[in-house]
Amino acid sequence: AACALDAIKADAKYAGAHALLGLALQQAGDIPGARAALERAARLDPRWRASLAQLPPLTPAPPPREK
C-alpha cells in the first residue's frame, strides 16, 4: 500500500496507483477502503470497473433464519 500511496502523491490522476491501493487494501481486509480506491480508479479510467465487481459487498449478509 505504501508504494501505491507514494505513486498517488506523485500523480493523483494515475488510475493504476489507485487500483493498486485498492487491491492492497482488499488483501488487508479493508473492503470499504478498497472499494473507495477502486471507485476512484474507475472514475479516472473506466477499464478498472471490472475490479470493483470482484469485491465483496460492503454490508454483511443477514444471519440465516432459524426454523
mmCIF file of C-alpha atoms in Angstrom:
data_model
loop_
_atom_site.group_PDB
_atom_site.id
_atom_site.type_symbol
_atom_site.label_atom_id
_atom_site.label_comp_id
_atom_site.label_asym_id
_atom_site.label_seq_id
_atom_site.Cartn_x
_atom_site.Cartn_y
_atom_site.Cartn_z
ATOM 1 C CA ALA A 1 0.000 0.000 0.000
ATOM 2 C CA ALA A 2 2.887 2.366 0.718
ATOM 3 C CA CYS A 3 4.128 2.240 -2.884
ATOM 4 C CA ALA A 4 0.626 2.971 -4.154
ATOM 5 C CA LEU A 5 0.301 5.934 -1.801
ATOM 6 C CA ASP A 6 3.663 7.272 -2.997
ATOM 7 C CA ALA A 7 2.517 6.948 -6.607
ATOM 8 C CA ILE A 8 -0.759 8.733 -5.799
ATOM 9 C CA LYS A 9 1.188 11.552 -4.157
ATOM 10 C CA ALA A 10 3.310 11.857 -7.290
ATOM 11 C CA ASP A 11 0.326 11.775 -9.666
ATOM 12 C CA ALA A 12 -3.158 11.814 -8.127
ATOM 13 C CA LYS A 13 -4.721 11.142 -11.540
ATOM 14 C CA TYR A 14 -2.851 7.860 -12.100
ATOM 15 C CA ALA A 15 -5.652 5.275 -12.075
ATOM 16 C CA GLY A 16 -3.255 2.345 -11.766
ATOM 17 C CA ALA A 17 -1.964 3.615 -8.432
ATOM 18 C CA HIS A 18 -5.491 3.904 -7.045
ATOM 19 C CA ALA A 19 -6.244 0.396 -8.285
ATOM 20 C CA LEU A 20 -3.071 -0.949 -6.682
ATOM 21 C CA LEU A 21 -4.034 0.726 -3.420
ATOM 22 C CA GLY A 22 -7.486 -0.818 -3.666
ATOM 23 C CA LEU A 23 -6.084 -4.297 -4.177
ATOM 24 C CA ALA A 24 -3.666 -3.860 -1.265
ATOM 25 C CA LEU A 25 -6.476 -2.677 0.999
ATOM 26 C CA GLN A 26 -8.621 -5.626 -0.076
ATOM 27 C CA GLN A 27 -5.821 -8.019 0.877
ATOM 28 C CA ALA A 28 -5.579 -6.255 4.245
ATOM 29 C CA GLY A 29 -9.312 -6.745 4.816
ATOM 30 C CA ASP A 30 -10.276 -3.084 4.405
ATOM 31 C CA ILE A 31 -13.149 -3.613 1.975
ATOM 32 C CA PRO A 32 -14.623 -0.077 2.306
ATOM 33 C CA GLY A 33 -11.182 1.442 1.688
ATOM 34 C CA ALA A 34 -10.582 -0.921 -1.214
ATOM 35 C CA ARG A 35 -13.919 -0.026 -2.760
ATOM 36 C CA ALA A 36 -13.205 3.715 -2.435
ATOM 37 C CA ALA A 37 -9.776 3.362 -4.065
ATOM 38 C CA LEU A 38 -11.106 1.182 -6.890
ATOM 39 C CA GLU A 39 -14.044 3.542 -7.475
ATOM 40 C CA ARG A 40 -11.537 6.382 -7.824
ATOM 41 C CA ALA A 41 -9.508 4.287 -10.257
ATOM 42 C CA ALA A 42 -12.647 3.531 -12.281
ATOM 43 C CA ARG A 43 -13.587 7.230 -12.410
ATOM 44 C CA LEU A 44 -10.120 8.050 -13.723
ATOM 45 C CA ASP A 45 -10.003 5.120 -16.156
ATOM 46 C CA PRO A 46 -13.140 3.044 -16.860
ATOM 47 C CA ARG A 47 -11.046 -0.053 -17.589
ATOM 48 C CA TRP A 48 -10.742 -0.560 -13.811
ATOM 49 C CA ARG A 49 -14.516 -1.078 -13.368
ATOM 50 C CA ALA A 50 -14.146 -4.853 -13.585
ATOM 51 C CA SER A 51 -12.043 -4.815 -10.408
ATOM 52 C CA LEU A 52 -14.962 -3.333 -8.478
ATOM 53 C CA ALA A 53 -17.175 -6.291 -9.358
ATOM 54 C CA GLN A 54 -14.737 -8.651 -7.639
ATOM 55 C CA LEU A 55 -15.073 -7.000 -4.231
ATOM 56 C CA PRO A 56 -17.399 -8.498 -1.650
ATOM 57 C CA PRO A 57 -20.433 -6.442 -0.637
ATOM 58 C CA LEU A 58 -19.902 -3.754 1.989
ATOM 59 C CA THR A 59 -22.821 -4.882 4.090
ATOM 60 C CA PRO A 60 -22.717 -8.289 5.702
ATOM 61 C CA ALA A 61 -25.276 -10.841 4.688
ATOM 62 C CA PRO A 62 -28.114 -11.225 7.185
ATOM 63 C CA PRO A 63 -27.833 -14.194 9.538
ATOM 64 C CA PRO A 64 -29.728 -17.307 8.478
ATOM 65 C CA ARG A 65 -33.250 -17.609 9.843
ATOM 66 C CA GLU A 66 -33.892 -20.226 12.424
ATOM 67 C CA LYS A 67 -36.683 -22.650 11.599
#
